[in-house]
Amino acid sequence: MFLHYVRPVGSLIRSRSVNAAVSRLYHADKVATVGSQPDSQSPVFQENYDQMQVLVKELKDRAEKIKLGGGEKARNLHTSRGKLLPRERIDRLLDPGSPFLEFSQFAGYQLYGSEEVPAGGIITGIGRVSGVECIIVVNDATVKGGTYYPVTVKKHLRAQEIAQQNHLPCIYLVDSGGANLPRQADVFPDRDHFGRIFFNQARLSSEGIAQVKAATGEEVSAEDLGGADLHCRKSGVTDHYALDDNHALHLARKAVRSLNYKKNLDVTVETPEAPLFPADELYGIVGDNLKRNFDIREVIARIVDGSKFDEFKAFYGDTLVTGAVFQ
């Protein structure tokens, strides 16, 4: 960090002849706090508060809709085949009561016009399995048969990048129809190398179009083409034979448990200190009017521990506030 000492008017920073009281203040290690008490009864605050509540409710409603995955017809078809829904698979894979930190839930939202791709057709995140934190990647077959859109590829690769950066094991719950053919020109490999890590289903839709028969004249069932028997007995791709979804998830948990994977963490665990101001006040401070200014320091004061913020470059570049936060 580059420091340049100045003597602004009215500053407590003087010279070596400064008195002891000011000197002690100047050399104190205590981090300053930011924030002030807003006028919660003002018309602007009340307007902001009401408008932001509407926006947050809309955001939560959209998130809940995304969690459903594909449409009702697609979900019913999925469950009629004896399959668990993707988020049910995650719940049964994770250690009971443990959290799941989901990535990029709004990936693909309104990206393809009227074509809905909830969560980008794939669910990714960090969860605890058999006591081990893992990256979990789950195809959602209720969204276009689990096929890969360009955004699906980006989201999948992003999860792998996070796994690599944090040295986390990966668990893939694969239920995919491969590349989304209408958008295959944007899906197939570029320099990021989209790997063939998904299980190619034999049929593209609920109509059961026999793809192999159409291409070669042969009649081959979905199981013969890519089922458990084929990959356990002939191709050798798989290590275990699962009878159903629940059995497969049990085997996945067992596999993670057998890794004997322990991540060495050199961290200091401290009890977090609550901000000095309630987070609820953010509704009234920010609002939805983009033409109305607000002090970003008031936002910082309501999200950091103890509202402690050590700002630097305070007199340079007024459009950007930078600093460090502390426990």
Short mmCIF file of C-alpha atoms in Angstrom, two decimals:
data_model
loop_
_atom_site.label_atom_id
_atom_site.label_comp_id
_atom_site.label_asym_id
_atom_site.label_seq_id
_atom_site.Cartn_x
_atom_site.Cartn_y
_atom_site.Cartn_z
CA MET A 1 0.00 0.00 0.00
CA PHE A 2 1.38 3.43 -0.95
CA LEU A 3 0.88 6.14 1.70
CA HIS A 4 1.31 9.85 1.09
CA TYR A 5 0.93 12.07 4.12
CA VAL A 6 -0.74 15.45 3.72
CA ARG A 7 -1.96 18.16 6.03
CA PRO A 8 -5.58 18.92 5.17
CA VAL A 9 -7.32 21.83 6.85
CA GLY A 10 -8.71 20.86 10.23
CA SER A 11 -6.99 17.49 10.16
CA LEU A 12 -5.84 15.74 13.34
CA ILE A 13 -2.69 14.72 11.48
CA ARG A 14 -0.12 17.39 12.23
CA SER A 15 3.62 17.19 12.82
CA ARG A 16 5.93 15.70 15.42
CA SER A 17 5.14 18.64 17.68
CA VAL A 18 1.53 17.45 18.01
CA ASN A 19 0.30 17.05 21.56
CA ALA A 20 0.15 13.63 23.23
CA ALA A 21 -3.65 13.29 23.14
CA VAL A 22 -3.84 13.75 19.40
CA SER A 23 -0.80 11.54 18.91
CA ARG A 24 -2.48 8.70 20.76
CA LEU A 25 -5.58 9.13 18.63
CA TYR A 26 -3.50 9.12 15.45
CA HIS A 27 -1.69 5.92 16.41
CA ALA A 28 -4.76 4.08 17.69
CA ASP A 29 -5.42 0.64 16.21
CA LYS A 30 -9.19 0.81 16.59
CA VAL A 31 -10.99 0.65 13.25
CA ALA A 32 -13.52 3.41 12.67
CA THR A 33 -17.17 2.59 12.26
CA VAL A 34 -19.43 3.99 9.56
CA GLY A 35 -23.13 4.62 9.30
CA SER A 36 -25.77 6.87 10.78
CA GLN A 37 -29.34 6.59 11.95
CA PRO A 38 -31.73 7.37 9.05
CA ASP A 39 -34.98 9.28 9.34
CA SER A 40 -37.29 6.29 9.00
CA GLN A 41 -40.36 8.55 8.99
CA SER A 42 -39.31 10.63 5.99
CA PRO A 43 -41.36 10.28 2.78
CA VAL A 44 -38.28 9.22 0.79
CA PHE A 45 -37.40 6.47 3.28
CA GLN A 46 -40.97 5.18 3.37
CA GLU A 47 -41.24 5.22 -0.43
CA ASN A 48 -37.94 3.39 -0.81
CA TYR A 49 -38.93 0.86 1.84
CA ASP A 50 -42.24 -0.01 0.20
CA GLN A 51 -40.81 -0.22 -3.31
CA MET A 52 -37.87 -2.38 -2.25
CA GLN A 53 -40.13 -4.79 -0.38
CA VAL A 54 -42.09 -5.32 -3.59
CA LEU A 55 -38.88 -5.97 -5.55
CA VAL A 56 -37.50 -8.40 -2.96
CA LYS A 57 -40.77 -10.32 -2.90
CA GLU A 58 -40.70 -10.50 -6.69
CA LEU A 59 -37.12 -11.79 -6.56
CA LYS A 60 -38.03 -14.47 -4.01
CA ASP A 61 -41.08 -15.53 -6.03
CA ARG A 62 -38.96 -15.90 -9.17
CA ALA A 63 -36.37 -17.90 -7.23
CA GLU A 64 -39.07 -20.27 -5.97
CA LYS A 65 -40.36 -20.74 -9.52
CA ILE A 66 -36.83 -21.49 -10.72
CA LYS A 67 -36.49 -24.14 -8.01
CA LEU A 68 -39.44 -26.01 -9.51
CA GLY A 69 -37.40 -26.68 -12.65
CA GLY A 70 -39.32 -27.51 -15.81
CA GLY A 71 -43.06 -27.26 -16.31
CA GLU A 72 -45.62 -29.39 -14.48
CA LYS A 73 -45.98 -31.79 -17.43
CA ALA A 74 -42.22 -32.37 -17.58
CA ARG A 75 -42.00 -32.91 -13.82
CA ASN A 76 -44.88 -35.38 -13.84
CA LEU A 77 -43.30 -37.31 -16.71
CA HIS A 78 -40.00 -37.37 -14.83
CA THR A 79 -41.49 -38.75 -11.62
CA SER A 80 -43.67 -41.26 -13.52
CA ARG A 81 -40.43 -42.93 -14.61
CA GLY A 82 -39.52 -43.57 -10.99
CA LYS A 83 -36.99 -40.74 -10.85
CA LEU A 84 -36.46 -38.26 -8.07
CA LEU A 85 -36.60 -34.58 -9.01
CA PRO A 86 -33.10 -33.01 -9.11
CA ARG A 87 -33.46 -31.02 -5.91
CA GLU A 88 -34.83 -34.10 -4.16
CA ARG A 89 -31.69 -35.92 -5.24
CA ILE A 90 -29.56 -33.17 -3.70
CA ASP A 91 -31.53 -33.29 -0.43
CA ARG A 92 -30.99 -37.05 -0.13
CA LEU A 93 -27.34 -36.83 -1.10
CA LEU A 94 -26.42 -34.21 1.50
CA ASP A 95 -25.79 -34.93 5.16
CA PRO A 96 -29.12 -34.49 7.02
CA GLY A 97 -29.67 -30.90 8.11
CA SER A 98 -26.58 -29.57 6.32
CA PRO A 99 -26.84 -26.48 4.07
CA PHE A 100 -26.46 -26.29 0.30
CA LEU A 101 -24.78 -23.19 -1.15
CA GLU A 102 -26.21 -22.90 -4.65
CA PHE A 103 -24.40 -21.13 -7.48
CA SER A 104 -25.91 -19.03 -10.27
CA GLN A 105 -29.56 -19.76 -9.57
CA PHE A 106 -30.69 -17.17 -12.12
CA ALA A 107 -28.41 -18.43 -14.90
CA GLY A 108 -30.31 -18.45 -18.18
CA TYR A 109 -33.12 -16.24 -16.85
CA GLN A 110 -34.79 -14.52 -19.84
CA LEU A 111 -31.64 -15.24 -21.83
CA TYR A 112 -33.34 -17.10 -24.66
CA GLY A 113 -36.46 -15.01 -25.17
CA SER A 114 -39.66 -16.96 -24.57
CA GLU A 115 -37.69 -20.18 -24.10
CA GLU A 116 -37.42 -20.79 -20.36
CA VAL A 117 -34.30 -22.51 -19.03
CA PRO A 118 -34.68 -22.45 -15.21
CA ALA A 119 -31.29 -22.31 -13.46
CA GLY A 120 -29.68 -22.88 -16.86
CA GLY A 121 -30.92 -26.48 -16.83
CA ILE A 122 -28.31 -27.50 -14.25
CA ILE A 123 -28.00 -27.12 -10.47
CA THR A 124 -24.55 -26.49 -9.00
CA GLY A 125 -23.29 -25.67 -5.54
CA ILE A 126 -21.36 -26.72 -2.45
CA GLY A 127 -22.77 -29.26 -0.01
CA ARG A 128 -21.55 -31.58 2.72
CA VAL A 129 -21.59 -35.30 1.88
CA SER A 130 -20.39 -37.85 4.46
CA GLY A 131 -18.75 -34.97 6.31
CA VAL A 132 -16.86 -33.75 3.23
CA GLU A 133 -17.58 -30.45 1.47
CA CYS A 134 -18.10 -31.23 -2.21
CA ILE A 135 -19.01 -29.46 -5.42
CA ILE A 136 -22.31 -30.93 -6.60
CA VAL A 137 -23.44 -30.73 -10.24
CA VAL A 138 -26.92 -32.00 -11.07
CA ASN A 139 -28.58 -32.03 -14.48
CA ASP A 140 -32.27 -31.12 -14.47
CA ALA A 141 -33.96 -33.46 -16.93
CA THR A 142 -37.26 -31.60 -16.48
CA VAL A 143 -35.70 -28.67 -18.39
CA LYS A 144 -35.46 -29.61 -22.08
CA GLY A 145 -34.45 -33.17 -21.19
CA GLY A 146 -31.40 -31.92 -19.31
CA THR A 147 -29.78 -30.84 -22.58
CA TYR A 148 -26.90 -28.38 -22.56
CA TYR A 149 -27.48 -24.78 -23.64
CA PRO A 150 -24.50 -22.43 -23.93
CA VAL A 151 -25.31 -21.08 -20.46
CA THR A 152 -25.44 -24.65 -19.12
CA VAL A 153 -21.89 -25.18 -20.31
CA LYS A 154 -20.69 -21.94 -18.70
CA LYS A 155 -22.37 -22.81 -15.40
CA HIS A 156 -20.96 -26.34 -15.43
CA LEU A 157 -17.44 -25.14 -16.16
CA ARG A 158 -17.74 -22.45 -13.49
CA ALA A 159 -18.53 -25.13 -10.89
CA GLN A 160 -15.48 -27.10 -11.98
CA GLU A 161 -13.35 -23.96 -11.71
CA ILE A 162 -14.53 -23.38 -8.14
CA ALA A 163 -13.77 -27.02 -7.32
CA GLN A 164 -10.25 -26.66 -8.67
CA GLN A 165 -9.58 -23.39 -6.88
CA ASN A 166 -10.79 -24.75 -3.53
CA HIS A 167 -9.62 -28.36 -3.89
CA LEU A 168 -13.11 -29.80 -3.49
CA PRO A 169 -14.23 -33.22 -4.72
CA CYS A 170 -16.92 -33.18 -7.44
CA ILE A 171 -20.11 -35.20 -7.49
CA TYR A 172 -22.06 -35.34 -10.77
CA LEU A 173 -25.67 -36.51 -10.77
CA VAL A 174 -26.01 -36.96 -14.50
CA ASP A 175 -29.38 -37.02 -16.27
CA SER A 176 -28.80 -35.29 -19.59
CA GLY A 177 -29.80 -35.61 -23.23
CA GLY A 178 -26.46 -34.16 -24.34
CA ALA A 179 -26.14 -30.97 -26.34
CA ASN A 180 -29.22 -28.93 -27.13
CA LEU A 181 -29.27 -29.59 -30.87
CA PRO A 182 -30.85 -26.29 -32.04
CA ARG A 183 -27.98 -24.50 -30.28
CA GLN A 184 -25.24 -27.05 -30.84
CA ALA A 185 -23.08 -24.58 -32.79
CA ASP A 186 -22.66 -22.60 -29.55
CA VAL A 187 -22.27 -25.65 -27.32
CA PHE A 188 -19.56 -27.84 -28.81
CA PRO A 189 -15.94 -27.43 -27.68
CA ASP A 190 -14.00 -24.22 -27.90
CA ARG A 191 -10.84 -23.39 -25.99
CA ASP A 192 -12.63 -24.20 -22.71
CA HIS A 193 -13.11 -27.83 -23.84
CA PHE A 194 -16.66 -28.83 -22.95
CA GLY A 195 -16.14 -32.38 -21.71
CA ARG A 196 -18.46 -35.27 -22.42
CA ILE A 197 -19.24 -35.89 -18.78
CA PHE A 198 -22.96 -36.31 -19.12
CA PHE A 199 -24.97 -39.41 -19.76
CA ASN A 200 -26.55 -39.37 -23.22
CA GLN A 201 -30.13 -40.49 -23.04
CA ALA A 202 -31.45 -42.51 -25.97
CA ARG A 203 -34.67 -40.57 -26.45
CA LEU A 204 -34.93 -36.81 -26.90
CA SER A 205 -38.53 -36.39 -25.75
CA SER A 206 -41.47 -38.08 -24.13
CA GLU A 207 -42.55 -39.27 -27.59
CA GLY A 208 -39.80 -41.88 -27.43
CA ILE A 209 -38.31 -41.28 -30.88
CA ALA A 210 -35.95 -44.18 -31.59
CA GLN A 211 -32.82 -42.26 -32.52
CA VAL A 212 -30.68 -45.30 -33.30
CA LYS A 213 -33.36 -46.89 -35.44
CA ALA A 214 -33.79 -43.67 -37.39
CA ALA A 215 -30.06 -43.42 -38.01
CA THR A 216 -29.01 -47.03 -38.59
CA GLY A 217 -32.14 -49.11 -38.99
CA GLU A 218 -31.34 -51.03 -35.80
CA GLU A 219 -33.84 -51.32 -32.98
CA VAL A 220 -32.01 -50.75 -29.71
CA SER A 221 -33.64 -50.06 -26.35
CA ALA A 222 -32.57 -47.18 -24.16
CA GLU A 223 -31.10 -49.64 -21.64
CA ASP A 224 -29.13 -51.48 -24.32
CA LEU A 225 -27.81 -48.17 -25.64
CA GLY A 226 -26.73 -46.57 -22.39
CA GLY A 227 -28.18 -48.39 -19.40
CA ALA A 228 -26.62 -49.72 -16.23
CA ASP A 229 -26.09 -53.22 -17.63
CA LEU A 230 -24.13 -51.91 -20.62
CA HIS A 231 -21.84 -49.66 -18.61
CA CYS A 232 -21.34 -52.05 -15.69
CA ARG A 233 -20.83 -55.25 -17.70
CA LYS A 234 -19.44 -54.16 -21.09
CA SER A 235 -18.06 -50.62 -21.33
CA GLY A 236 -16.64 -50.54 -17.80
CA VAL A 237 -17.47 -46.85 -17.50
CA THR A 238 -19.18 -47.28 -14.12
CA ASP A 239 -17.96 -48.74 -10.83
CA HIS A 240 -21.26 -49.64 -9.16
CA TYR A 241 -24.69 -50.90 -10.22
CA ALA A 242 -27.58 -48.94 -8.69
CA LEU A 243 -31.11 -50.29 -8.55
CA ASP A 244 -32.78 -46.87 -8.38
CA ASP A 245 -32.15 -43.21 -7.52
CA ASN A 246 -32.04 -43.78 -3.77
CA HIS A 247 -29.59 -46.65 -4.15
CA ALA A 248 -27.40 -44.54 -6.46
CA LEU A 249 -27.31 -41.69 -3.93
CA HIS A 250 -26.41 -44.15 -1.18
CA LEU A 251 -23.52 -45.42 -3.31
CA ALA A 252 -22.39 -41.84 -3.99
CA ARG A 253 -22.31 -41.04 -0.26
CA LYS A 254 -20.42 -44.28 0.36
CA ALA A 255 -17.87 -43.38 -2.34
CA VAL A 256 -17.24 -39.96 -0.79
CA ARG A 257 -16.86 -41.56 2.63
CA SER A 258 -14.23 -43.93 1.27
CA LEU A 259 -12.13 -41.05 -0.10
CA ASN A 260 -10.67 -40.39 3.35
CA TYR A 261 -10.46 -36.79 2.18
CA LYS A 262 -9.54 -34.22 4.80
CA LYS A 263 -8.89 -30.63 3.85
CA ASN A 264 -6.30 -28.86 5.95
CA LEU A 265 -7.59 -25.41 6.83
CA ASP A 266 -5.52 -22.76 8.56
CA VAL A 267 -8.28 -20.40 9.63
CA THR A 268 -9.22 -18.50 12.74
CA VAL A 269 -12.82 -18.97 13.82
CA GLU A 270 -14.34 -16.04 15.68
CA THR A 271 -17.86 -15.18 16.72
CA PRO A 272 -19.20 -12.67 14.17
CA GLU A 273 -20.14 -9.24 15.43
CA ALA A 274 -23.51 -7.90 14.34
CA PRO A 275 -23.62 -4.57 12.45
CA LEU A 276 -24.49 -1.53 14.55
CA PHE A 277 -27.54 -0.88 12.37
CA PRO A 278 -30.38 -3.25 11.38
CA ALA A 279 -30.20 -4.70 7.87
CA ASP A 280 -33.91 -4.02 7.48
CA GLU A 281 -33.07 -0.32 7.04
CA LEU A 282 -31.46 -1.13 3.69
CA TYR A 283 -34.95 -1.19 2.19
CA GLY A 284 -35.41 2.49 3.01
CA ILE A 285 -31.88 3.58 2.13
CA VAL A 286 -31.56 2.11 -1.36
CA GLY A 287 -34.98 2.00 -3.04
CA ASP A 288 -35.65 1.23 -6.70
CA ASN A 289 -35.27 4.73 -8.15
CA LEU A 290 -31.93 4.62 -9.99
CA LYS A 291 -31.91 8.42 -10.30
CA ARG A 292 -31.96 8.89 -6.54
CA ASN A 293 -28.54 8.94 -4.88
CA PHE A 294 -27.64 7.27 -1.60
CA ASP A 295 -24.45 6.93 0.44
CA ILE A 296 -22.95 3.48 -0.13
CA ARG A 297 -21.28 3.75 3.29
CA GLU A 298 -24.74 3.43 4.83
CA VAL A 299 -25.09 0.11 3.01
CA ILE A 300 -21.65 -1.05 4.15
CA ALA A 301 -22.55 -0.15 7.74
CA ARG A 302 -25.43 -2.62 7.65
CA ILE A 303 -23.65 -5.63 6.17
CA VAL A 304 -20.16 -5.73 7.76
CA ASP A 305 -19.22 -6.92 11.24
CA GLY A 306 -19.58 -4.16 13.81
CA SER A 307 -20.06 -1.64 10.98
CA LYS A 308 -16.24 -1.38 10.93
CA PHE A 309 -14.83 -0.04 7.70
CA ASP A 310 -11.29 1.20 7.10
CA GLU A 311 -11.63 3.34 3.98
CA PHE A 312 -8.70 4.18 1.74
CA LYS A 313 -8.40 6.65 -1.14
CA ALA A 314 -11.23 8.53 0.54
CA PHE A 315 -10.40 11.79 -1.26
CA TYR A 316 -9.86 10.28 -4.70
CA GLY A 317 -12.48 9.13 -7.19
CA ASP A 318 -15.74 10.02 -5.47
CA THR A 319 -17.73 7.53 -7.56
CA LEU A 320 -15.99 4.55 -5.93
CA VAL A 321 -15.67 3.70 -2.24
CA THR A 322 -12.86 1.30 -1.30
CA GLY A 323 -11.64 -0.05 2.00
CA ALA A 324 -11.18 -3.04 4.27
CA VAL A 325 -13.57 -4.65 6.74
CA PHE A 326 -12.58 -6.35 9.98
CA GLN A 327 -13.91 -8.59 12.68
#
